[in-house]
Coordinates of C-alpha atoms in Angstrom, one line a residue:
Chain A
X1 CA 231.5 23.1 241.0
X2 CA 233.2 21.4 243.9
X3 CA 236.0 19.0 242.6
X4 CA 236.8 15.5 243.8
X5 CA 239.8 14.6 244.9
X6 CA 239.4 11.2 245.4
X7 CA 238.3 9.4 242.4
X8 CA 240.8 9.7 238.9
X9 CA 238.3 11.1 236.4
X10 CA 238.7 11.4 232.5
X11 CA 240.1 14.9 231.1
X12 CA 237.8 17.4 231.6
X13 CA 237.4 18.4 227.7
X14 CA 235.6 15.2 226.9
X15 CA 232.7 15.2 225.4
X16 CA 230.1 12.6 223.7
X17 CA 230.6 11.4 220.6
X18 CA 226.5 12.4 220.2
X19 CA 227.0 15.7 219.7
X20 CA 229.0 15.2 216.4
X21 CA 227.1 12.6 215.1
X22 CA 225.1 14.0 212.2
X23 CA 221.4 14.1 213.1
X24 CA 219.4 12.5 209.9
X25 CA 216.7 14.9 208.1
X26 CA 213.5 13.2 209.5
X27 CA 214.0 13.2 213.1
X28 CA 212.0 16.0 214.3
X29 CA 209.8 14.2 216.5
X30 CA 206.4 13.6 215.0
X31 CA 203.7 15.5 217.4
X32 CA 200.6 13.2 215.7
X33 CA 202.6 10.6 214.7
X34 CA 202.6 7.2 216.3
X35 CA 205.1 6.9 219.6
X36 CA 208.3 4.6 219.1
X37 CA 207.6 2.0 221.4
X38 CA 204.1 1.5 219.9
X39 CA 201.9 3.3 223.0
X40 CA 198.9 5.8 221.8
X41 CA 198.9 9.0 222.5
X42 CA 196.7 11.2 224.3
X43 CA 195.5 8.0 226.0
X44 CA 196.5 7.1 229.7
X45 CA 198.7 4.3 228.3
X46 CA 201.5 3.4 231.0
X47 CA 204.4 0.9 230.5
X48 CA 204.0 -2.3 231.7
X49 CA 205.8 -2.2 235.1
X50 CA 208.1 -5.0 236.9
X51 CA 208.1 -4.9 240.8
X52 CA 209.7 -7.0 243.0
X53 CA 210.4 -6.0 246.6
X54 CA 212.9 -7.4 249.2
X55 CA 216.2 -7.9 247.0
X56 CA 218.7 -6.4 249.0
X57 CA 219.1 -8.4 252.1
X58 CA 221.1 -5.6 254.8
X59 CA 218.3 -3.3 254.4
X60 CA 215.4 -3.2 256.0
X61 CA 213.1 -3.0 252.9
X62 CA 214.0 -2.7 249.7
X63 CA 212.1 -2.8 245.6
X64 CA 213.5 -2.2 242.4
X65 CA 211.0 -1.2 239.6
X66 CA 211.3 -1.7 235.6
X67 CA 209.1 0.1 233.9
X68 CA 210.1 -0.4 230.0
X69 CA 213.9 0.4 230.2
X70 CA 214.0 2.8 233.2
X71 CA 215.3 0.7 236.3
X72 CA 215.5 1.9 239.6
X73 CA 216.2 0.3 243.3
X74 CA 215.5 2.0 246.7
X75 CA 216.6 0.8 249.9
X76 CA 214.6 2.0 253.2
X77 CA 217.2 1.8 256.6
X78 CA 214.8 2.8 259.7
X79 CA 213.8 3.4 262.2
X80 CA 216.9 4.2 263.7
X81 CA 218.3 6.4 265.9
X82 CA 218.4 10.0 264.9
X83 CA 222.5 10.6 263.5
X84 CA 222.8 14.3 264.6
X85 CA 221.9 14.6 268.1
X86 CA 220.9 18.2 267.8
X87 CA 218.1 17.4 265.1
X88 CA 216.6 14.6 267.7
X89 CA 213.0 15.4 267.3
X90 CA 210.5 14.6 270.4
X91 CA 207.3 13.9 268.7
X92 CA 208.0 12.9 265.4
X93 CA 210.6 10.8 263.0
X94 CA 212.4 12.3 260.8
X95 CA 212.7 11.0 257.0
X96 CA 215.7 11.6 254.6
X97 CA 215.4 10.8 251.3
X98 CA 218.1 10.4 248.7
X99 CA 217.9 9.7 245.2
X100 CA 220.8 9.3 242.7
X101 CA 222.2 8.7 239.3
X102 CA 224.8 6.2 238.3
X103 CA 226.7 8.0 235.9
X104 CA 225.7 5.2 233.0
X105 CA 222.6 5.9 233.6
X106 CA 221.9 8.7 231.4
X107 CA 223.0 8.6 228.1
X108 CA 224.9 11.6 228.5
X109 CA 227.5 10.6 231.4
X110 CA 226.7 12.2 234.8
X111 CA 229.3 12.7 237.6
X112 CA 229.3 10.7 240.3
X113 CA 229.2 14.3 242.9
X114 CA 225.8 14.8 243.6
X115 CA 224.7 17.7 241.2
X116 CA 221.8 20.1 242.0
X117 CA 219.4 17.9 239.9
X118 CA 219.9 15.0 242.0
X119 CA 219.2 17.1 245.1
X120 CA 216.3 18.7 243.7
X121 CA 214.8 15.3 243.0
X122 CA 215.7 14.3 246.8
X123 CA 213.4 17.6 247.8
X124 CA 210.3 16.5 245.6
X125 CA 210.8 12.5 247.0
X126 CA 210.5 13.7 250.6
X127 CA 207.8 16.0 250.1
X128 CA 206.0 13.3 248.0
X129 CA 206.4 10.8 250.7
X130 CA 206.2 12.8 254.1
X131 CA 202.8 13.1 254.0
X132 CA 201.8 9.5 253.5
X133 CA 204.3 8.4 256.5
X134 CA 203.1 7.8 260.1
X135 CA 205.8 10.1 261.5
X136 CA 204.3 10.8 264.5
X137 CA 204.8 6.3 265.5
X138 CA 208.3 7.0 265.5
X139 CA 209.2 9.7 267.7
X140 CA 213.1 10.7 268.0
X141 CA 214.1 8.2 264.9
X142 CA 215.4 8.9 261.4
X143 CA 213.9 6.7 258.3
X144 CA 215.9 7.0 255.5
X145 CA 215.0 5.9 251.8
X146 CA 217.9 5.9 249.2
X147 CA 217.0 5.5 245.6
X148 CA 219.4 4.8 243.1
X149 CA 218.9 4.9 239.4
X150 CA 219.9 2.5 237.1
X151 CA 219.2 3.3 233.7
X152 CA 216.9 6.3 233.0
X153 CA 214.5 6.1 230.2
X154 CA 212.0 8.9 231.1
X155 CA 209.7 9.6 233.7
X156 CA 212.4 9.3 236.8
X157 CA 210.6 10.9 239.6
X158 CA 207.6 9.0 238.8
X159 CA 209.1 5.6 239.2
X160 CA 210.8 6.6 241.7
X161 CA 208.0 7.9 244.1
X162 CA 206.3 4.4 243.6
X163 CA 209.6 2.4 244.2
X164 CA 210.2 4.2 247.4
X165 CA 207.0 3.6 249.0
X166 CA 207.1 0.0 248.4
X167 CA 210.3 -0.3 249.7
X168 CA 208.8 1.5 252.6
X169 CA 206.0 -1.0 252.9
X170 CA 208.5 -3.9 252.3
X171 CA 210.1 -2.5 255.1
X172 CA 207.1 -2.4 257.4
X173 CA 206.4 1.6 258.3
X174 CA 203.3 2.1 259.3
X175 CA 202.1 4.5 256.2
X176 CA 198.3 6.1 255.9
X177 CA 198.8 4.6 252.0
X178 CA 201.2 4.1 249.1
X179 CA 202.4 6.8 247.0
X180 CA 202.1 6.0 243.5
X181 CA 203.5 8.6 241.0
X182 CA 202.7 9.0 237.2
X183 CA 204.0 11.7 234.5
X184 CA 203.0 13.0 231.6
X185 CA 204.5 15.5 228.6
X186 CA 202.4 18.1 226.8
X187 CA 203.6 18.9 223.4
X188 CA 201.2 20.8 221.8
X189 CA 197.2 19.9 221.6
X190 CA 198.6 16.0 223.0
X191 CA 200.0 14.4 225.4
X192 CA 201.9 11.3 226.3
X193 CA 201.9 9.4 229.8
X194 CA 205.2 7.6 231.0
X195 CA 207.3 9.4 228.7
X196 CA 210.7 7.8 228.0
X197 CA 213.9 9.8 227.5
X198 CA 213.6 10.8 223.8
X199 CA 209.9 12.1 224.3
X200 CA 210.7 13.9 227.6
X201 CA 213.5 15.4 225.8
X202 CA 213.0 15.9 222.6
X203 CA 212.0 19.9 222.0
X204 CA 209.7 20.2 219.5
X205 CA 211.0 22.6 216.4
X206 CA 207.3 24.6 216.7
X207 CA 207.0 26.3 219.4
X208 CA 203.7 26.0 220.6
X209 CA 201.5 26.9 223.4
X210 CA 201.5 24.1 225.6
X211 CA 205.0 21.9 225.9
X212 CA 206.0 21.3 229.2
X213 CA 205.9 17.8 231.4
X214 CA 204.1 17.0 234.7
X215 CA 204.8 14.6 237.5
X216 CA 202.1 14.1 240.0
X217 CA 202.3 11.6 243.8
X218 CA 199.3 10.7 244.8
X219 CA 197.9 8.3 247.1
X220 CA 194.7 6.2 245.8
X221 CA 193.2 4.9 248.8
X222 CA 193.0 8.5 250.2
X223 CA 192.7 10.1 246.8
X224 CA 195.1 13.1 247.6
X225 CA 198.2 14.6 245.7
X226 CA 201.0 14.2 247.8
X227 CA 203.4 16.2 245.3
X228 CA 203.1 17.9 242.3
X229 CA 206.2 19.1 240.0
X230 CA 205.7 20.8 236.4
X231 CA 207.6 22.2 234.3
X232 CA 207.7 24.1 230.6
X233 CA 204.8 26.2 229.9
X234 CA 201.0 25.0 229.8
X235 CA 197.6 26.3 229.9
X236 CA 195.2 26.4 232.9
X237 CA 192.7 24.0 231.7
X238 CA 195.6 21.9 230.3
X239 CA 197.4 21.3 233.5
X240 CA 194.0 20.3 235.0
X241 CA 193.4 17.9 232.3
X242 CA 197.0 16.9 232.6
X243 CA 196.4 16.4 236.5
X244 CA 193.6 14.3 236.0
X245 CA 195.5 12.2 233.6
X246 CA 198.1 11.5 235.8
X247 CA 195.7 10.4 238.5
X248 CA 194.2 7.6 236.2
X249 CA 197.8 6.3 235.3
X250 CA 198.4 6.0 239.2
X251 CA 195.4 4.4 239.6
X252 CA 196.1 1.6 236.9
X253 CA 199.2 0.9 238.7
X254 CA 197.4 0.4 241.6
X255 CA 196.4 -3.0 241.5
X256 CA 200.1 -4.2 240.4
X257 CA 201.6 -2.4 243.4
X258 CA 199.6 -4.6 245.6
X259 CA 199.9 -7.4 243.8
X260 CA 203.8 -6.9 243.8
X261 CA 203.4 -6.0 248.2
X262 CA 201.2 -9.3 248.4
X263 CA 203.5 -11.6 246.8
X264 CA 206.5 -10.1 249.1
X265 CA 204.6 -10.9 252.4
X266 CA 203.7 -14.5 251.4
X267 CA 207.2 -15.0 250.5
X268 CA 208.3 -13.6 253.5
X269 CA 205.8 -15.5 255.8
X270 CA 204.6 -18.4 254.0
X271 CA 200.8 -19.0 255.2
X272 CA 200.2 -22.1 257.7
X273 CA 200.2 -25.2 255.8
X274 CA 196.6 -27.0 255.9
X275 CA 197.7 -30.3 257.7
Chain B
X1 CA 213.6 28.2 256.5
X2 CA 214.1 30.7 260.1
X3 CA 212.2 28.9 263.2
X4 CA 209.7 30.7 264.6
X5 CA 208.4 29.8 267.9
X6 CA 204.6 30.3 268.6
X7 CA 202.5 29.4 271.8
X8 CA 199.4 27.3 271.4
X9 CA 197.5 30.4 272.1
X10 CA 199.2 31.9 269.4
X11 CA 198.2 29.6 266.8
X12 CA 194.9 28.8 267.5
X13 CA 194.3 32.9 267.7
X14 CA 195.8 33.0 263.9
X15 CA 194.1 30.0 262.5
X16 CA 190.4 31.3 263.5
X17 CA 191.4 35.0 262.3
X18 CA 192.3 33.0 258.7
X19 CA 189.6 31.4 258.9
X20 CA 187.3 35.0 259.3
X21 CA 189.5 36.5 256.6
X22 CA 191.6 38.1 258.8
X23 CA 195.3 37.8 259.7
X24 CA 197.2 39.1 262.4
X25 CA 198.6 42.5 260.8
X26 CA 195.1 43.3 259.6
X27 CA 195.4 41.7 255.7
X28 CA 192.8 39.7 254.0
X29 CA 193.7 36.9 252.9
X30 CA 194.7 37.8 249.2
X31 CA 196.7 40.8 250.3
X32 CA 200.2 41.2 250.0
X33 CA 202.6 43.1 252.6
X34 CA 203.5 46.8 250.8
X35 CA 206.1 45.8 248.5
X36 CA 209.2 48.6 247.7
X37 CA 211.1 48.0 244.5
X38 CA 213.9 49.9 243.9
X39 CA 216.1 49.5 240.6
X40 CA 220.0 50.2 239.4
X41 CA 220.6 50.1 243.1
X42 CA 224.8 48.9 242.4
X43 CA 226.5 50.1 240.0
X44 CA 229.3 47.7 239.0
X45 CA 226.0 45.5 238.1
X46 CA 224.7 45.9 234.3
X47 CA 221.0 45.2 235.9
X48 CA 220.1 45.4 239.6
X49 CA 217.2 45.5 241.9
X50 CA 216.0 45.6 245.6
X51 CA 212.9 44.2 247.0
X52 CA 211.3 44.7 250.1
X53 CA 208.7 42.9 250.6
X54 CA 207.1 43.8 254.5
X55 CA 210.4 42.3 256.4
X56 CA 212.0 40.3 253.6
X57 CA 214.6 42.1 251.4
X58 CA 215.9 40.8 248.7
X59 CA 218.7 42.4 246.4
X60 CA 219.5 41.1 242.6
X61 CA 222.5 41.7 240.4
X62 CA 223.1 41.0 237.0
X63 CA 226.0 40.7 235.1
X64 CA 226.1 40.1 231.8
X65 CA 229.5 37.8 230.4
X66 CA 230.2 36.7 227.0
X67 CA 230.6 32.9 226.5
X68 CA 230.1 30.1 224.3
X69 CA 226.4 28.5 223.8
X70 CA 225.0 25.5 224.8
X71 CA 226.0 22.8 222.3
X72 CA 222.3 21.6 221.9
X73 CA 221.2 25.4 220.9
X74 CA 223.9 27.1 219.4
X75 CA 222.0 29.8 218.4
X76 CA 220.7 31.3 222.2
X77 CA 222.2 32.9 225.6
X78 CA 221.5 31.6 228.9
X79 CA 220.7 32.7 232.4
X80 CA 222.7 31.1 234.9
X81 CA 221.1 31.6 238.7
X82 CA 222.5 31.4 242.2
X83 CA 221.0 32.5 245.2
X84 CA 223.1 33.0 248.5
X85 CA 221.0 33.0 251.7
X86 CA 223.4 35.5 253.8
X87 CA 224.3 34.7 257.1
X88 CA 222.6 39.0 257.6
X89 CA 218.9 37.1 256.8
X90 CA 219.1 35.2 259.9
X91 CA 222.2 33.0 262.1
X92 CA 220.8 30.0 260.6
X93 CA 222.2 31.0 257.9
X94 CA 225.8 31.1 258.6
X95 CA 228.6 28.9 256.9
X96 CA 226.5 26.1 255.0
X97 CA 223.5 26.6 256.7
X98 CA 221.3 28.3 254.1
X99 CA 223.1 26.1 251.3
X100 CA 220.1 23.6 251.0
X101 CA 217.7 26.2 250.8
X102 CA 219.7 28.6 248.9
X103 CA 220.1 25.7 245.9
X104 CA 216.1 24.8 246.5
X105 CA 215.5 28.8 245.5
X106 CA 217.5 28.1 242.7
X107 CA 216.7 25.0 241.2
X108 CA 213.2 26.4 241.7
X109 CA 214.4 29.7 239.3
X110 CA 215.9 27.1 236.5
X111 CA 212.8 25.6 236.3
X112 CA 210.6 28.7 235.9
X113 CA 212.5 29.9 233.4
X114 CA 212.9 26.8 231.6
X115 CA 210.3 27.8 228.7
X116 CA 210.6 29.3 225.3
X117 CA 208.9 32.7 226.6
X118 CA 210.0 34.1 229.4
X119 CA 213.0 35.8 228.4
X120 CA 214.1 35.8 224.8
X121 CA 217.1 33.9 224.5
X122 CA 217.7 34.1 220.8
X123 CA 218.5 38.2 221.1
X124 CA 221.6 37.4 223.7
X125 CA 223.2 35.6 220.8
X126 CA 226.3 37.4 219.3
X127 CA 227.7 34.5 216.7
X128 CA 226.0 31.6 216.1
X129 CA 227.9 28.9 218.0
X130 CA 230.6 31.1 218.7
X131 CA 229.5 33.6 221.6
X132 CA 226.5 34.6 223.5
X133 CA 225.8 36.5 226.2
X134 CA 225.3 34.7 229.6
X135 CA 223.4 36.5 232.0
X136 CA 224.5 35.3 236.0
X137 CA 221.4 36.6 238.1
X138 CA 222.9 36.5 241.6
X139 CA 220.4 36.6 244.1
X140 CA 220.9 37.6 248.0
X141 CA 218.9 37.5 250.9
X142 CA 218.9 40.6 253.6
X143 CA 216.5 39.7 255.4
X144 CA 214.3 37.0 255.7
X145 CA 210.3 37.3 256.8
X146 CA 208.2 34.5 255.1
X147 CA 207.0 34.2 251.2
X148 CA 211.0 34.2 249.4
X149 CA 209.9 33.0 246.0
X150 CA 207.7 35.9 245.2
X151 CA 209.9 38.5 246.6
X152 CA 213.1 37.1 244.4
X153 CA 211.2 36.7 241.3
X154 CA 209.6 40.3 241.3
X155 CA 213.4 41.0 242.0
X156 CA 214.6 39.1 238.9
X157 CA 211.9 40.6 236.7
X158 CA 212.7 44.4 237.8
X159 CA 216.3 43.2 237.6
X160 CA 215.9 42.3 234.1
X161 CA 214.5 45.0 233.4
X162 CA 217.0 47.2 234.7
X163 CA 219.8 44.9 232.8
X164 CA 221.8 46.5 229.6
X165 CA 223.4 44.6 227.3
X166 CA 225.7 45.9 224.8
X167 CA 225.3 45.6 221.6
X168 CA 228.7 44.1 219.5
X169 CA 229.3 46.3 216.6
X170 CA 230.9 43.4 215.0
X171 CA 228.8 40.6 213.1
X172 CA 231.0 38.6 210.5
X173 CA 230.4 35.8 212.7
X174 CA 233.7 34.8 213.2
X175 CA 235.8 34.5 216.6
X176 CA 236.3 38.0 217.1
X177 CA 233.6 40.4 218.4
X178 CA 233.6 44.4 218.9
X179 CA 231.7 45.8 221.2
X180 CA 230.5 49.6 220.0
X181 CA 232.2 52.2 221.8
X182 CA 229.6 54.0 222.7
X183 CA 229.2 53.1 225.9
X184 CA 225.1 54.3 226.1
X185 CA 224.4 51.7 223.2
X186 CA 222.9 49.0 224.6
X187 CA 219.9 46.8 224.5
X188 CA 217.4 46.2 226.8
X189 CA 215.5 43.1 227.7
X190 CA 211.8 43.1 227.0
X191 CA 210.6 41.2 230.4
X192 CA 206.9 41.6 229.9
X193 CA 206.7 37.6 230.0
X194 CA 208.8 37.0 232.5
X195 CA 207.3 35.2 235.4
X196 CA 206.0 36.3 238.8
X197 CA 205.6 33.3 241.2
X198 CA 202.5 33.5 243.8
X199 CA 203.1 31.2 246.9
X200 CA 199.9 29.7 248.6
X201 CA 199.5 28.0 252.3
X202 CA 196.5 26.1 252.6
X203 CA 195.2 26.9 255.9
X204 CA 191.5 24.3 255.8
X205 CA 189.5 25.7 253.3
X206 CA 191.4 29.2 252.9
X207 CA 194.3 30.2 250.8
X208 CA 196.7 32.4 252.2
X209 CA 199.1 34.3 250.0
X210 CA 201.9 36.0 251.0
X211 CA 202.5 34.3 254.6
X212 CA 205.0 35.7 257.5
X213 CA 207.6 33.1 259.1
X214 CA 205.0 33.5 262.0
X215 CA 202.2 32.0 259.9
X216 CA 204.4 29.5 258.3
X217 CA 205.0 27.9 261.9
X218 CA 201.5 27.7 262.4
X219 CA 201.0 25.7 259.0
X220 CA 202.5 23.0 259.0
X221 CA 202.2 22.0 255.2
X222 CA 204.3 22.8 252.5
X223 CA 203.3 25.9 250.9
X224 CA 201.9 25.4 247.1
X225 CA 204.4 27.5 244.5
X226 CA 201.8 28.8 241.5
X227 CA 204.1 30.8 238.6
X228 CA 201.9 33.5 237.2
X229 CA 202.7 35.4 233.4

């Protein structure tokens, strides 16, 4: 683990307080029992989701996205000119993606030095977006999209997938369509969409066939997957079912996505008064 | 991954031969490249295996430490992985270079084996909460030809395989442990579920498994990673 010089952090031996706390006798998470925040399961039943684009004003498009507690912000800088010369490419633009934690985030505490989780996120952000990007309009320039998360209550990657490409469309790159993004956990014979922290975590004490979680990009308009990342265990026919249910929760986030881009522009550039 | 350069000739002569079933070294498109596995290849290892797999190599050591469990499962080893993309595989590769796509390999590893089946955790335990085994699989590239993620995990699972542990003679579960002295009494790892991974490019309306670097710079997608039991 590379160690940071810079910053004074705690003594290494801490630890949280969680792990000591006594767990009471009835917390095994119920697999048919109702979910905490009152949402069914095995029904495509997404949290209701607050978008608002344009809120940091140095970049050059920016969203945040609240989605029950999970926050998140990204901030798109682009098109600019290419930072290492060597990588300059001729016929196409180049994206970088970047998404990280703040250390509160989680309710274990993370370190602010990027660890390999953060950077495998990054990975499945760029190959979710690439493909909806008109690289090839921005030959021999560099688009980045930083994503930072503020407090994560499940589903991350999800979230963040949809908040990046609004705050690509907020920033006006041309884009074949947005990338909306929409996760689900298996446990068992049933599944919950959006899961928060507790469910996405929580490892059930029977250990069944199919527990795993699935996070799927796709683009509506288009209907294609731009990026697909599972993990845990699951059954053929139950990560095609699970695929299918993820493409209806994008699709009922659709509408608020727009709704969310419209408002943006006509803020932006009021319409003509009548008079 | 290492840049291949091919003409426009090149590509359009390996796209139509995909698209008749047949690729440039004579496979169908569902072949693999004749695959070599060779096991207990180092000794100072306690589990080792090399791949060859056509051009790409791959070589896999396992050592097996003894260290304290994971706080949220006291009672179940680990498998730590780290794969180092050698500056031998290809220039690219030298100083940082194959860093990004050496910790890509292995966040890729951690999440394949992130399941109750694969490996059986609950046998590397020595004391509950006290000591387990922890198994570092260290991966290295030798060479580097197209299609790494099946190559390393048929690596890992013939690694496994090959992997002794030893058994402690000791069991009052307290802080102290004694390994047997016997230094032939071991256990070995049953890796009938652990996974193989099957890498796809979508080439139209063909699926090509097992693709060279020279096919990989003629499709431009990313390939699809499927993990097969």
């Amino acid at each position: 683990m590379p160690t940071d010089t810079k910053r004074v952090r705690g003594p290494e031996l801490s630890q949280n307080p969680g792990l000591f706390a006594c767990k009471p006798a009835g917390v095994v998470h119920a697999t048919h029992g109702p979910r905490a925040d009152g949402r069914q399961r095995d029904q495509v039943d997404v949290r209701p989701v607050f978008v608002r684009c344009g809120l940091v004003s140095q970049a050059k498009g920016s969203a945040y996205i609240e989605a029950g507690n999970t926050k998140l912000m990204c901030c798109v800088y682009g098109p600019r000119e290419t930072e290492r010369k060597d990588e300059t490419d001729m016929k196409c633009g180049r994206l970088t993606t970047d998404m990280r934690f703040a250390p509160f985030s989680c309710p274990e505490r993370g370190s602010w030095i990027q660890g390999s989780q953060d950077k495998d996120f990054s990975l499945m952000l760029h190959e979710s977006l690439q493909p909806a990007l008109c690289l090839h309009k921005y030959p021999r320039s560099q688009i980045e999209v930083n994503v930072m998360v503020l407090e994560n209550s499940g589903s991350v990657l999800a979230h963040a997938v949809t908040c990046a490409s609004l705050a690509l469309a907020d920033a006006g790159i041309e884009m074949y369509d947005l990338v909306l993004g929409c996760s689900i956990r298996q446990d068992g014979a049933s599944y919950v969409v959006d899961p928060s922290y507790v469910e996405e975590n929580s490892c059930s004490s029977v250990s069944g066939e199919n527990q795993g979680g699935l996070t799927v990009a796709f683009l509506p308009s288009l209907n294609q997957i731009s990026g697909l990342q599972s993990d845990g265990e699951m059954a053929e026919e139950t990560l095609t079912a699970g695929v299918r249910t993820c493409i209806e929760g994008c699709y009922k986030l659709y509408p608020v996505i727009q709704q969310a881009l419209a408002k943006a522009v006509r803020r932006a550039a009021p319409p003509p008064s009548e008079s | 991954m290492a840049a291949v350069q091919v003409s426009e000739a090149e590509k359009v002569y390996i796209l139509h031969g995909i698209r008749d079933d047949l690729r440039v070294d004579g496979r169908g498109c569902e072949d693999y490249r004749h695959m070599e596995i060779e096991t207990d290849v180092v000794s100072n290892t306690d589990g080792s295996a090399k791949v060859t797999l056509g051009h790409t190599a791959v070589l896999v050591g396992i050592k097996a430490e003894i260290g304290k469990p994971r706080p949220m499962v006291p009672d179940e080893g680990y498998l730590e992985f780290f794969v180092d993309c050698s500056a031998n595989a290809t220039p690219e590769f030298e100083g940082r270079g194959g860093e990004e796509l050496g910790t890509e390999l292995s966040n890729t590893l951690y999440k394949v084996f992130n399941n109750k089946h694969s490996v059986d955790l609950k046998s590397l335990c020595i004391s509950t909460g006290e000591h387990c085994w922890v198994l570092y699989v260290d991966v290295l590239l030798l060479q580097c030809d197209g299609n790494l993620y099946d190559a390393i995990s048929v690596a890992i699972k013939a690694a496994l395989f090959n992997t002794k542990v030893h058994i402690s003679a000791d069991d009052e579960g307290g802080k102290e442990i004694e390994l047997s002295d016997d230094p032939y009494d071991c256990m070995r790892l049953n890796v009938e579920n652990v996974p193989c991974i099957v890498t796809l490019c979508k080439v139209g309306h063909r699926h090509v498994v097992d693709a060279t670097l020279q096919e990989k710079a003629v499709l431009c997608g990313e390939p699809d990673h499927l993990r097969h039991t």
